[in-house]
PDB file of C-alpha atoms in Angstrom:
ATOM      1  CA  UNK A  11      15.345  -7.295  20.454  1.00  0.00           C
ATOM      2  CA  UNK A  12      12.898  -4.996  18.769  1.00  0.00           C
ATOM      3  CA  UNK A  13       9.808  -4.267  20.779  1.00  0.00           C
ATOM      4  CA  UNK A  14       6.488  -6.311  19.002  1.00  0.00           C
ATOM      5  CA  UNK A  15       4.540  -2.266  18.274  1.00  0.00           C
ATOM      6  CA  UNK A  16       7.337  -1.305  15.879  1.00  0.00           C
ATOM      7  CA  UNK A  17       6.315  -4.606  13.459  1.00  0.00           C
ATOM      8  CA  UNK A  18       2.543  -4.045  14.416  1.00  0.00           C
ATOM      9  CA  UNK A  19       3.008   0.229  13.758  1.00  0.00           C
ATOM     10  CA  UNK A  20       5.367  -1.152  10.151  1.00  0.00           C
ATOM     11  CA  UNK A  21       2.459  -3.659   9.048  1.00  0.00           C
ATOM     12  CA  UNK A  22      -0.266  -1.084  10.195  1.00  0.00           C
ATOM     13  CA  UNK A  23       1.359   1.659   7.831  1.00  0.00           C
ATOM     14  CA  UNK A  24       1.654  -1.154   4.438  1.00  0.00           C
ATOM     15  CA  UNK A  25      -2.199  -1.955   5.240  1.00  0.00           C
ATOM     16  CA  UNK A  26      -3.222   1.621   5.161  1.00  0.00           C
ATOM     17  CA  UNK A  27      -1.487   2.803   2.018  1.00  0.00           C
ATOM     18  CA  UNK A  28      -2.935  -0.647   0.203  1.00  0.00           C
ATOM     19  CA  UNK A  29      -6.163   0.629   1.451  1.00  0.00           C
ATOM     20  CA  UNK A  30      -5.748   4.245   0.282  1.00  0.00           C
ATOM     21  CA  UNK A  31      -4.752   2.380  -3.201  1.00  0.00           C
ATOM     22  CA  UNK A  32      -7.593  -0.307  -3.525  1.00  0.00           C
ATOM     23  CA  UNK A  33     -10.123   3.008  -2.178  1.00  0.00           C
ATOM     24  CA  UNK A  34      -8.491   5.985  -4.396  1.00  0.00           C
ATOM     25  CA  UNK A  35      -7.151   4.123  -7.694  1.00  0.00           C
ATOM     26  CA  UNK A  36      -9.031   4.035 -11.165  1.00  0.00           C
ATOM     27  CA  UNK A  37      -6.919   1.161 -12.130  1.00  0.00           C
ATOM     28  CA  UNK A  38      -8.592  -2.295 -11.525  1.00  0.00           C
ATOM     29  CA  UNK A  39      -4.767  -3.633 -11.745  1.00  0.00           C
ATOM     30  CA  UNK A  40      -3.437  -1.047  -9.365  1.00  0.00           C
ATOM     31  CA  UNK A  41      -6.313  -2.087  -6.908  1.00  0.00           C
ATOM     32  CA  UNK A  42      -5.138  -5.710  -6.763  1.00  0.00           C
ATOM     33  CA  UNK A  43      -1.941  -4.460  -6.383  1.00  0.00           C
ATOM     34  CA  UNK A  44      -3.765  -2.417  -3.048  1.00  0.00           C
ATOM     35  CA  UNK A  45      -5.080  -6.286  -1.730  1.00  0.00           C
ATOM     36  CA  UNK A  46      -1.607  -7.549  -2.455  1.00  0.00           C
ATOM     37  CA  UNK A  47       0.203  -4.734  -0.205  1.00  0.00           C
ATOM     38  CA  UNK A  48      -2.902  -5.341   2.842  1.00  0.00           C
ATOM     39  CA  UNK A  49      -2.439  -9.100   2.847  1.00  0.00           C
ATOM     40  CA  UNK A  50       1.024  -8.723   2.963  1.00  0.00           C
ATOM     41  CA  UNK A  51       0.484  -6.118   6.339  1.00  0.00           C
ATOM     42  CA  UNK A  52      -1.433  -8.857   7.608  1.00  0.00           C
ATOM     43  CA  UNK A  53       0.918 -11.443   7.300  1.00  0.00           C
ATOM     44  CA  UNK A  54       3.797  -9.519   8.431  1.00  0.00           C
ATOM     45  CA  UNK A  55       1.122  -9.244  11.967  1.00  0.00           C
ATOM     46  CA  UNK A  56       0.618 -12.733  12.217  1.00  0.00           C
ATOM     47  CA  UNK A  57       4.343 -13.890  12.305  1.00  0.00           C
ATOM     48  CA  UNK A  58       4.597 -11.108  14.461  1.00  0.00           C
ATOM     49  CA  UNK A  59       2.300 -12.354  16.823  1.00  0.00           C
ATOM     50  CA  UNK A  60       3.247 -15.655  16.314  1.00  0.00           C
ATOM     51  CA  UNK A  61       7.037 -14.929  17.121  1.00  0.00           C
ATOM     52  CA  UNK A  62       6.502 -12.531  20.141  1.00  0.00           C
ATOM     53  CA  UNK A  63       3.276 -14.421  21.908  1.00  0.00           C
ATOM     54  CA  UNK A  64       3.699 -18.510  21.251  1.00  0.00           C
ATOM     55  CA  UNK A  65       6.876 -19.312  19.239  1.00  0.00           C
ATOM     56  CA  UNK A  66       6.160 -22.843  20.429  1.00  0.00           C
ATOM     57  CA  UNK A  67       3.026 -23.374  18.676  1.00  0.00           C
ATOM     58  CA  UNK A  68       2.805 -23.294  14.817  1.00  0.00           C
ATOM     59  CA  UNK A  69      -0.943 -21.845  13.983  1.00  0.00           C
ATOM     60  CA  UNK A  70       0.419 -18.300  13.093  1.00  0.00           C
ATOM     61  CA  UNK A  71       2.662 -19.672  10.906  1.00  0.00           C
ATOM     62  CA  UNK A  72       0.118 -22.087   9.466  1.00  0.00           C
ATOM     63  CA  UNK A  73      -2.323 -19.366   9.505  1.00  0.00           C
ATOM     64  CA  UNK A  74       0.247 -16.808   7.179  1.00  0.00           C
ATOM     65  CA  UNK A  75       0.547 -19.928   4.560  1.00  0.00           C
ATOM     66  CA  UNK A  76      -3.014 -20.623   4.350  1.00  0.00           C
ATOM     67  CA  UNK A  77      -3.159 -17.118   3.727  1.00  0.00           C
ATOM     68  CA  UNK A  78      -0.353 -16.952   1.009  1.00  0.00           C
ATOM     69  CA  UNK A  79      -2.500 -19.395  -0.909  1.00  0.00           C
ATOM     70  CA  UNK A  80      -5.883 -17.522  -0.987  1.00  0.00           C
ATOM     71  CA  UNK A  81      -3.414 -14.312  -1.751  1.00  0.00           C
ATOM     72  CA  UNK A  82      -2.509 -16.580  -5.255  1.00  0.00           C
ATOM     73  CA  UNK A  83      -6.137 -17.762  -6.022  1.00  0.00           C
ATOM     74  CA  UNK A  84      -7.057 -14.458  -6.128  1.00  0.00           C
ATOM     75  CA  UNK A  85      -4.779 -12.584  -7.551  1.00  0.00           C
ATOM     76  CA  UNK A  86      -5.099 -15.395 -10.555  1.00  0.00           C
ATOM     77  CA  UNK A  87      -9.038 -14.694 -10.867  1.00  0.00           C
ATOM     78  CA  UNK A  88      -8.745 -11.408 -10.057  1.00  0.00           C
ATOM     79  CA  UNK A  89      -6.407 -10.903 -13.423  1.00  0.00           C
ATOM     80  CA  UNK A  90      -8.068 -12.985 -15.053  1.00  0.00           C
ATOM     81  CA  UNK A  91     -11.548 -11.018 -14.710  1.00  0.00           C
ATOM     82  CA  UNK A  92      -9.317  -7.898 -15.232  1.00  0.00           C
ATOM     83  CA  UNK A  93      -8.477  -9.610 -18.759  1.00  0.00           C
ATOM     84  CA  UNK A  94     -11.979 -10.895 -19.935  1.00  0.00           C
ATOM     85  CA  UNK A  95     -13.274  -7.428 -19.061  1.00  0.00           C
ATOM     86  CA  UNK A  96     -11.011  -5.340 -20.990  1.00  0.00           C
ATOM     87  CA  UNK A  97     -11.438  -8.194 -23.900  1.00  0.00           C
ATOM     88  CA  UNK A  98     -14.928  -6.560 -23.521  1.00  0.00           C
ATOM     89  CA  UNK A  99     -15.432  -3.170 -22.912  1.00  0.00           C
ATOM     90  CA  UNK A 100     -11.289  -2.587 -23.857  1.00  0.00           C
ATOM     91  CA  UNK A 101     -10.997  -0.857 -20.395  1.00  0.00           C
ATOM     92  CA  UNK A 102      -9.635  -1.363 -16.800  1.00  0.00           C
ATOM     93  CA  UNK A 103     -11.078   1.628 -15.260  1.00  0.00           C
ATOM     94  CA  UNK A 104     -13.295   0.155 -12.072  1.00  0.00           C
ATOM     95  CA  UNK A 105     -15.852   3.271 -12.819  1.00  0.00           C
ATOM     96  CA  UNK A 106     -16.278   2.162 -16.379  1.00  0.00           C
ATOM     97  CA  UNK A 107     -17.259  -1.298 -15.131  1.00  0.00           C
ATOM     98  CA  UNK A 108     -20.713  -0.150 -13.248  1.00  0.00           C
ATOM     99  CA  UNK A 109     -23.303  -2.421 -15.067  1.00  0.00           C
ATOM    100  CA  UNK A 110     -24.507  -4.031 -11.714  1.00  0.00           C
ATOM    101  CA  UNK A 111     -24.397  -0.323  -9.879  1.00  0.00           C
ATOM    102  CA  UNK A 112     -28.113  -0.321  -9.272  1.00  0.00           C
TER     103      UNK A 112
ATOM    104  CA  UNK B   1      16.416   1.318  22.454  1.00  0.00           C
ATOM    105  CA  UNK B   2      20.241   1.089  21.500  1.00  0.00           C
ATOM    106  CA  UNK B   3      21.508   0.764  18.282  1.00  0.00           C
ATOM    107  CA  UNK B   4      21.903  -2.906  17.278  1.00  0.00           C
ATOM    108  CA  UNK B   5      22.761  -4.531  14.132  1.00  0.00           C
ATOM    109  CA  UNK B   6      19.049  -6.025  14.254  1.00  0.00           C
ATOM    110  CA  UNK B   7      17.566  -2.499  14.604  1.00  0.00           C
ATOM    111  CA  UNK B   8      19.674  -1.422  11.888  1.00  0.00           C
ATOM    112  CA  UNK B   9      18.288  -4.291   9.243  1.00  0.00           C
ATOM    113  CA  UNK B  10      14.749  -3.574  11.033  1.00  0.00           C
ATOM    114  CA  UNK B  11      15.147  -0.006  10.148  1.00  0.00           C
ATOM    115  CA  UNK B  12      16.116  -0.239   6.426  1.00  0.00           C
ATOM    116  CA  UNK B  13      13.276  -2.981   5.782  1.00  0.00           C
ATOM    117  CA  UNK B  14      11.258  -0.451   6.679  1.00  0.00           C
ATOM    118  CA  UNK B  15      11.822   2.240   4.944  1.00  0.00           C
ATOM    119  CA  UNK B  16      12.425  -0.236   1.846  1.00  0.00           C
ATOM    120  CA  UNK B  17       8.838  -1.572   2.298  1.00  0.00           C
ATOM    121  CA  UNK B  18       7.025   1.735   3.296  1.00  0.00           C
ATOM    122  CA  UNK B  19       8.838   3.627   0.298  1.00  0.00           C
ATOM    123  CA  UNK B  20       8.106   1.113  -1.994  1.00  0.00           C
ATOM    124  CA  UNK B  21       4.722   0.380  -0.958  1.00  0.00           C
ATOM    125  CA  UNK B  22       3.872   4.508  -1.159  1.00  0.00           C
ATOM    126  CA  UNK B  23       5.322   4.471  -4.801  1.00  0.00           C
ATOM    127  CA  UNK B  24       3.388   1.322  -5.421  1.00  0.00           C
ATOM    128  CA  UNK B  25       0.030   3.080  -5.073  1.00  0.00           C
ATOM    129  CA  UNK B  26       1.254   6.743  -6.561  1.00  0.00           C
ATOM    130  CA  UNK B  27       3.436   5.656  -9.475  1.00  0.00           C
ATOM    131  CA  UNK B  28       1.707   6.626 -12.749  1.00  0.00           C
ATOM    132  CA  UNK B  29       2.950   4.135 -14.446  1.00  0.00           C
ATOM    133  CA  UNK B  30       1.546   0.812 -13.694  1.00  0.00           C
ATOM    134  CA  UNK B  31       4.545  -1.657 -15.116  1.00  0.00           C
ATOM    135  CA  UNK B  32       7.211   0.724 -12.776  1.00  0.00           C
ATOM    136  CA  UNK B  33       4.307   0.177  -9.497  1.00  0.00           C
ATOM    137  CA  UNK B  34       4.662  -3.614 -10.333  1.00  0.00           C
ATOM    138  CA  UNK B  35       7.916  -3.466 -10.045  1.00  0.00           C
ATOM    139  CA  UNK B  36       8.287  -1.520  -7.288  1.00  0.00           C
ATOM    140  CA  UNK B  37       5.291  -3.920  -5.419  1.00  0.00           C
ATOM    141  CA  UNK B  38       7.807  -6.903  -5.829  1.00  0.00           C
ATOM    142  CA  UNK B  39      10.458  -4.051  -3.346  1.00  0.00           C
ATOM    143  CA  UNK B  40       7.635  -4.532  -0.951  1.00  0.00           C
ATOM    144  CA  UNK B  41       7.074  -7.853  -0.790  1.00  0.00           C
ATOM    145  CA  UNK B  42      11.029  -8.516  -0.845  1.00  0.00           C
ATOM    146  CA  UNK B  43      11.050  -6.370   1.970  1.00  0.00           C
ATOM    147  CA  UNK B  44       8.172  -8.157   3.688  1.00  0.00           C
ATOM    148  CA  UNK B  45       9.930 -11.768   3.209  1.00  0.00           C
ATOM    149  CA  UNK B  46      12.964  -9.380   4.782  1.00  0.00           C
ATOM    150  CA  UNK B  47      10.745  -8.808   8.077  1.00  0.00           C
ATOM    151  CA  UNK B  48      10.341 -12.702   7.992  1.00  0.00           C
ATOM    152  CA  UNK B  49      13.752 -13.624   8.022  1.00  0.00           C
ATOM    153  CA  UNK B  50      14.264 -10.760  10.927  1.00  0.00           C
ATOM    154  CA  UNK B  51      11.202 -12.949  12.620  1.00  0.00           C
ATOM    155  CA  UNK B  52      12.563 -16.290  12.238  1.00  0.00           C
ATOM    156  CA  UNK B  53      10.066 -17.644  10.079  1.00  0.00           C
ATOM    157  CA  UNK B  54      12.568 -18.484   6.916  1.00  0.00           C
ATOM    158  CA  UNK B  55       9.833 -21.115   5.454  1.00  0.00           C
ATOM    159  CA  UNK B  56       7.962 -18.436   4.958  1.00  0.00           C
ATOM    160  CA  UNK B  57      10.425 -15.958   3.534  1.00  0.00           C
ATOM    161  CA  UNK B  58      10.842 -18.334   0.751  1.00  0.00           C
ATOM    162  CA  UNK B  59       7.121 -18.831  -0.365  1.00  0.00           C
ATOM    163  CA  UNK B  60       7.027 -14.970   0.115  1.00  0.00           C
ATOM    164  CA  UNK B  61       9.792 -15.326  -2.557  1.00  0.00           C
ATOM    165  CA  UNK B  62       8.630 -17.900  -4.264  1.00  0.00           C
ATOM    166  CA  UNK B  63       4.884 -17.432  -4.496  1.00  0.00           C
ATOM    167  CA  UNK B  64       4.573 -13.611  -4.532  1.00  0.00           C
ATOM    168  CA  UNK B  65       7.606 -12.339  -6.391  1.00  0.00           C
ATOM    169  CA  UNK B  66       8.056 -15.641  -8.213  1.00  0.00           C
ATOM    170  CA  UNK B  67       3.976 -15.996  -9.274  1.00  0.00           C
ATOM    171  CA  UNK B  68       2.093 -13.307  -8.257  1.00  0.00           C
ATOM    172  CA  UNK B  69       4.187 -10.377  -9.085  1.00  0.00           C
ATOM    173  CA  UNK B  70       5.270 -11.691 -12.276  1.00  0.00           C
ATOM    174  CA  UNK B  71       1.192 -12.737 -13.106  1.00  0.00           C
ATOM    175  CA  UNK B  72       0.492  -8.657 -12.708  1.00  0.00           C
ATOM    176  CA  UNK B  73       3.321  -7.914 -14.578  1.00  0.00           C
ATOM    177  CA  UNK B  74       2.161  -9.854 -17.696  1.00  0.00           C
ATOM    178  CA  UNK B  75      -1.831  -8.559 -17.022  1.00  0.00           C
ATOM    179  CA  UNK B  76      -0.497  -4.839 -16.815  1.00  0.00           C
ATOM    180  CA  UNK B  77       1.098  -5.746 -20.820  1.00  0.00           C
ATOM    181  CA  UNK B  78      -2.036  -7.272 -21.956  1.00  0.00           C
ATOM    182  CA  UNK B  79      -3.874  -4.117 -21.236  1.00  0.00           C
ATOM    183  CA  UNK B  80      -2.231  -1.861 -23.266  1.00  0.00           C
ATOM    184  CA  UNK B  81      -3.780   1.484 -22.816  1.00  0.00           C
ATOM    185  CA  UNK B  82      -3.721   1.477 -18.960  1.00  0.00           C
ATOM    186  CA  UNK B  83      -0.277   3.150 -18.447  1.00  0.00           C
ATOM    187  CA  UNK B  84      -1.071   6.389 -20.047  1.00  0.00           C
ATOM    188  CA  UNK B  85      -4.314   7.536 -17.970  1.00  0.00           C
ATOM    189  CA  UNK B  86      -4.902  11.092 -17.519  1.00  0.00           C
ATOM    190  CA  UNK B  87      -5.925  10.716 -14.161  1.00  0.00           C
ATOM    191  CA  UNK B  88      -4.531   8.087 -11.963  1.00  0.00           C
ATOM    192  CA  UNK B  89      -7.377   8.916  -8.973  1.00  0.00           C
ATOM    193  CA  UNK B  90     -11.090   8.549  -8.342  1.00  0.00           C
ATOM    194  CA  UNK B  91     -12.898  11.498  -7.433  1.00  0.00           C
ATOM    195  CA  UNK B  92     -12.966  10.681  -3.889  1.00  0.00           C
ATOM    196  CA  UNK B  93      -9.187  10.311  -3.259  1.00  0.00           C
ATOM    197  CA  UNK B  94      -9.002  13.372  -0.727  1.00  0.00           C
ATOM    198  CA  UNK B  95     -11.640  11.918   1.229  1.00  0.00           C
ATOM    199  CA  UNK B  96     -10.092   8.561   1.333  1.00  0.00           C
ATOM    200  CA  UNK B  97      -6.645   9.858   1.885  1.00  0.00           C
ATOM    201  CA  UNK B  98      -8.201  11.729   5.084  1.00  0.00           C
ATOM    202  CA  UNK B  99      -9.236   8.232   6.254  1.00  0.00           C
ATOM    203  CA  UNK B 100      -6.211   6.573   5.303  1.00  0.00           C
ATOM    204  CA  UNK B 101      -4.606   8.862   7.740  1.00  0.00           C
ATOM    205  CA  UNK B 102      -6.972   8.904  10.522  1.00  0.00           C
ATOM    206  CA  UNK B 103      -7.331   5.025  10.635  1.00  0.00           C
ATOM    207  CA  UNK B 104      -3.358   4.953  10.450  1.00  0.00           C
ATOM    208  CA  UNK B 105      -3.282   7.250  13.572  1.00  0.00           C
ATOM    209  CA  UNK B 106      -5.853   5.573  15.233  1.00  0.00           C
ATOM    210  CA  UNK B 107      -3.862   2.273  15.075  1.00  0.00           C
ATOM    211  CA  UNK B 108      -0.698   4.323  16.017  1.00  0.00           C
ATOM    212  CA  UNK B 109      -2.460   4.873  19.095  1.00  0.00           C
ATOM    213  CA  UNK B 110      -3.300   1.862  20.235  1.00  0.00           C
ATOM    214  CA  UNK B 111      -0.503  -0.456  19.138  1.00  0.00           C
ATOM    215  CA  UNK B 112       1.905   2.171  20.725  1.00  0.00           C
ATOM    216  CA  UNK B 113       2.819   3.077  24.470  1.00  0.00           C
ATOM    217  CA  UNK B 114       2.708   6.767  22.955  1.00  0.00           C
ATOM    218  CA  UNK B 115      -0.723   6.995  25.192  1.00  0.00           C
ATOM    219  CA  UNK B 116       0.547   5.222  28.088  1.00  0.00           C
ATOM    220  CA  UNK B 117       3.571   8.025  28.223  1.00  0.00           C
ATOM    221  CA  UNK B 118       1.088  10.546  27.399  1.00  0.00           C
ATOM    222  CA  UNK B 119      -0.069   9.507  30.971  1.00  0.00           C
ATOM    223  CA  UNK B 120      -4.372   8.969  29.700  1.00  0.00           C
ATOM    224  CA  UNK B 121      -4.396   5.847  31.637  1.00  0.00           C
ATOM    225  CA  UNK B 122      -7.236   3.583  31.057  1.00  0.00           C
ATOM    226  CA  UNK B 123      -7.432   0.775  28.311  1.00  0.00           C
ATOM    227  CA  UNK B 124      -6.731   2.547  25.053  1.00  0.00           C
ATOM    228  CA  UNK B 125      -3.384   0.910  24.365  1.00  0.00           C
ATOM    229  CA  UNK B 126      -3.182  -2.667  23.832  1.00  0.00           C
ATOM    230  CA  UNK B 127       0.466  -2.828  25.385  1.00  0.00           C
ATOM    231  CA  UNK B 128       2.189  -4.770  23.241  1.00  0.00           C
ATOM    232  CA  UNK B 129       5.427  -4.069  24.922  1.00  0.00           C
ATOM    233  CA  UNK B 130       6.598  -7.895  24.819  1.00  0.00           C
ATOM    234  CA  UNK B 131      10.633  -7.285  23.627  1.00  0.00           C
ATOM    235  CA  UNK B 132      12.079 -10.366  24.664  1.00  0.00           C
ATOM    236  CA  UNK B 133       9.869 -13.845  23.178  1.00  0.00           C
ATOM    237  CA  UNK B 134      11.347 -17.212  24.190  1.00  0.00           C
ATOM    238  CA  UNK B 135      13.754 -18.830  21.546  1.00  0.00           C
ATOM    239  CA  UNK B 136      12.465 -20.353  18.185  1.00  0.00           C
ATOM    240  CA  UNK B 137      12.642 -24.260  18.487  1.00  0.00           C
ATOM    241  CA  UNK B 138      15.508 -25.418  16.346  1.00  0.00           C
ATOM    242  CA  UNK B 139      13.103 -28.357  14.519  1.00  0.00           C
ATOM    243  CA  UNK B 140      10.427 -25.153  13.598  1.00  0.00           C
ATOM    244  CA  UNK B 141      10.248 -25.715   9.815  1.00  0.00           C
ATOM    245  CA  UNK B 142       9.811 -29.102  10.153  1.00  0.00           C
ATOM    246  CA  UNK B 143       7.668 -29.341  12.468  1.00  0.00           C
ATOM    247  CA  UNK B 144       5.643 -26.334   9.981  1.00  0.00           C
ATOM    248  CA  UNK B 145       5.972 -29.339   7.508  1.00  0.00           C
ATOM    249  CA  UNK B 146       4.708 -32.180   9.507  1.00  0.00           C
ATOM    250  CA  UNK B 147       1.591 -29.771  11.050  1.00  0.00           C
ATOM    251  CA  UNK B 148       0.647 -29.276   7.483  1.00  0.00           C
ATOM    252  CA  UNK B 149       0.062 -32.922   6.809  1.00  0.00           C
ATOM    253  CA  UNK B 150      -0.939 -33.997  10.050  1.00  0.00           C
ATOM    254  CA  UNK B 151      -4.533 -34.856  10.373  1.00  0.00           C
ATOM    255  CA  UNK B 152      -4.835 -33.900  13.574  1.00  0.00           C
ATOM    256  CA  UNK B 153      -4.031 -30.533  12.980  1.00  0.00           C
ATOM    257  CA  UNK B 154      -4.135 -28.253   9.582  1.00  0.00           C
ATOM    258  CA  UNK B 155      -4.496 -31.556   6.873  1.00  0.00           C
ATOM    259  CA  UNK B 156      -8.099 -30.923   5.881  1.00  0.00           C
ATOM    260  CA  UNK B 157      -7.692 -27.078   5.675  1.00  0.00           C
ATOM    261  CA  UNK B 158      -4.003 -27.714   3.335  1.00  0.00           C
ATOM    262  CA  UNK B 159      -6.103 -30.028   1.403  1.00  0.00           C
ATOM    263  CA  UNK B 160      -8.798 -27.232   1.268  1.00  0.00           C
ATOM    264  CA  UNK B 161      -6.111 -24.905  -0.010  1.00  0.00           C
ATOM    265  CA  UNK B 162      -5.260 -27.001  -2.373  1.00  0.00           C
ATOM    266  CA  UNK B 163      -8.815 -27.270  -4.017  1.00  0.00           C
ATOM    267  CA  UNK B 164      -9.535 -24.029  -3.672  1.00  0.00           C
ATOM    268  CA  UNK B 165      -5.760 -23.287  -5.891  1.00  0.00           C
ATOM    269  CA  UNK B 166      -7.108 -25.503  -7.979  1.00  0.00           C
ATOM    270  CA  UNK B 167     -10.506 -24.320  -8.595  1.00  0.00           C
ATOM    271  CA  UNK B 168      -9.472 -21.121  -8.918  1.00  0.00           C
ATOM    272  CA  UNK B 169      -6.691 -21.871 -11.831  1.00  0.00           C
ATOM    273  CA  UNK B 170      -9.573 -24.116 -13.799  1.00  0.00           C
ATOM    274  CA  UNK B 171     -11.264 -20.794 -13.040  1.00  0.00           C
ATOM    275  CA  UNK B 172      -8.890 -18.092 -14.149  1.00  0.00           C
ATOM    276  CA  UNK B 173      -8.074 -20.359 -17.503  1.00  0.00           C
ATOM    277  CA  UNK B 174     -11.604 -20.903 -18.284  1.00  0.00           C
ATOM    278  CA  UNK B 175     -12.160 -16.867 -18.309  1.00  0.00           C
ATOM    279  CA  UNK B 176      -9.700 -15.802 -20.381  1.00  0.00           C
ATOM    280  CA  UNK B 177      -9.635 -18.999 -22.679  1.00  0.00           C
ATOM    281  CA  UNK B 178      -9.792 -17.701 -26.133  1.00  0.00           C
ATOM    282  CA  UNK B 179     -12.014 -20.258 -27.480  1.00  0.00           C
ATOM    283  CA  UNK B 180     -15.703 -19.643 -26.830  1.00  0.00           C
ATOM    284  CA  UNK B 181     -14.798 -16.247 -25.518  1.00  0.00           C
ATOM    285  CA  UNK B 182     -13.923 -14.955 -29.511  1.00  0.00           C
ATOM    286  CA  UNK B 183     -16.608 -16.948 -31.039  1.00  0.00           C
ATOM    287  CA  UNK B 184     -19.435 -15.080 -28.737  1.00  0.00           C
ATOM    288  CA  UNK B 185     -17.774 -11.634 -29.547  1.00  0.00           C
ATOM    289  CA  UNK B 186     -16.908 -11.686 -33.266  1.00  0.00           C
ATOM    290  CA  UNK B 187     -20.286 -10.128 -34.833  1.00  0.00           C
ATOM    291  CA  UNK B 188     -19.991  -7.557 -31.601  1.00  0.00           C
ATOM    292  CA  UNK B 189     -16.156  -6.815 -32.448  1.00  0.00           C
ATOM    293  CA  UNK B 190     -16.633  -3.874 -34.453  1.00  0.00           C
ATOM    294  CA  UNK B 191     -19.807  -2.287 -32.269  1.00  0.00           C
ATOM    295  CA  UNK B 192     -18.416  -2.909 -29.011  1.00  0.00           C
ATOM    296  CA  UNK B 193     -14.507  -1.409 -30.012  1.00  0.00           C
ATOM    297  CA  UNK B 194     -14.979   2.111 -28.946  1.00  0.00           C
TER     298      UNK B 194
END
């Protein structure tokens, strides 16, 4: 079977390009889409771990749904701040957004 | 490692996911990255099938291509003028691609036996080298199902998950509800449109 580090080095190369696009992107949409591609990296670990380490027991598995669900709460409030915002200022560029920036 | 059919699949979910997931986040064109972020996570739910976790695959069907995918899709159409920005990065993107890099290597390091064969002995790698897990339990998915609702083991943090969806969809509506929103911005319309 494939060695466990080739899914841990696969997961470890999504979660750094989501973090190079939630920490380089002007978009506030394209950074979601960054926490989208990192949550994903860490799910991919935790079946990982689950499947290589204790395929008996169920918590990694539990542990990646649990996850799916925060991943949908917020992504929905996430858009829908993205939406009342550009309702507001008609922009989705994070710098434009810098009202509580000391 | 020889060349099975399993290393074959592994290999082309990889390359799906990585390629998509680099376009994702360098694609100037946001609807095109949304599409190609739904290639990722197809590939991800890919990597779950390879792991034996189908449940999963599906609600990584389901919930991200199905819901979440589709949700950024229809955000990305309500903001019009997004897919036609001048410049798609910060100012700080060199910097952060330096990082990117360095924390990738870093990881590389440690999650590999690259060091190990390098002959540095010590504790820098973390030796995963584990190839060869014990078989999946036939009954896994339903015993997945049954853990869920069981309350001696994940009911109170499903029914937690559950709220929280919940909360957070009363939430979501309640921001972009047009109601009291357009009332409160009416007289601004015109000063606030630039």
């Amino acid at each position: 079977m494939i060695p466990l580090w080739m899914y841990l080095v696969v997961a470890a190369g999504l979660f750094v390009i989501g973090m190079f696009g939630v920490l380089s992107r002007r978009n506030a949409i394209a950074i979601l889409m960054g926490i989208e591609l990192m949550l994903n990296a860490v799910n991919v670990n935790l079946v990982a771990f689950w499947r290589y380490q204790t395929p008996t027991k169920l918590s990694g598995q539990a542990f990646a749904a649990f996850v799916f669900a925060v991943a949908a709460a917020e992504a929905a409030v996430g858009l829908a701040l993205i939406i009342g915002i550009y309702r507001r200022k008609r922009s989705v560029i994070a710098d434009d957004v810098n009202l509580l920036k000391w | 490692m020889d060349i099975t059919a399993e290393a074959i699949v592994f290999l082309l979910l990889s390359v799906l996911t990585l390629g998509s997931a680099l376009l994702v986040v360098t694609t100037r064109n946001l609807f095109h990255a949304a599409l190609y972020l739904m290639l990722a996570l197809f590939g991800v739910a890919g990597f779950f099938v390879l792991l034996a976790a189908p449940f999963l695959a599906g609600f990584q069907v389901v919930v991200y291509i199905g819901a979440i995918a589709v949700l950024i899709i229809l955000a990305v159409m309500l903001t019009p003028s997004v897919t036609r920005l001048p410049r798609i990065y910060n100012a700080q993107w060199a910097v952060n691609l330096a990082l990117a890099v360095v924390f990738f290597l870093l990881l590389f390091s440690v999650l590999t036996p690259v060091v190990d064969d390098l002959g540095i002995s010590g504790t820098w790698g973390a030796n995963f080298t584990q190839n060869s897990p014990a078989d999946v339990p036939a009954s896994s998915v339903s015993d997945l199902g049954e853990a869920l609702v069981d309350p001696q083991q994940y009911m109170l943090p499903f029914e937690l998950a559950s709220v929280l969806l919940m909360g957070a969809l009363i939430g979501a509506a309640l921001l972009v509800s047009p109601t009291a929103r357009d009332d409160e911005d009416a007289p601004h319309e015109s000063g606030q449109g630039a």
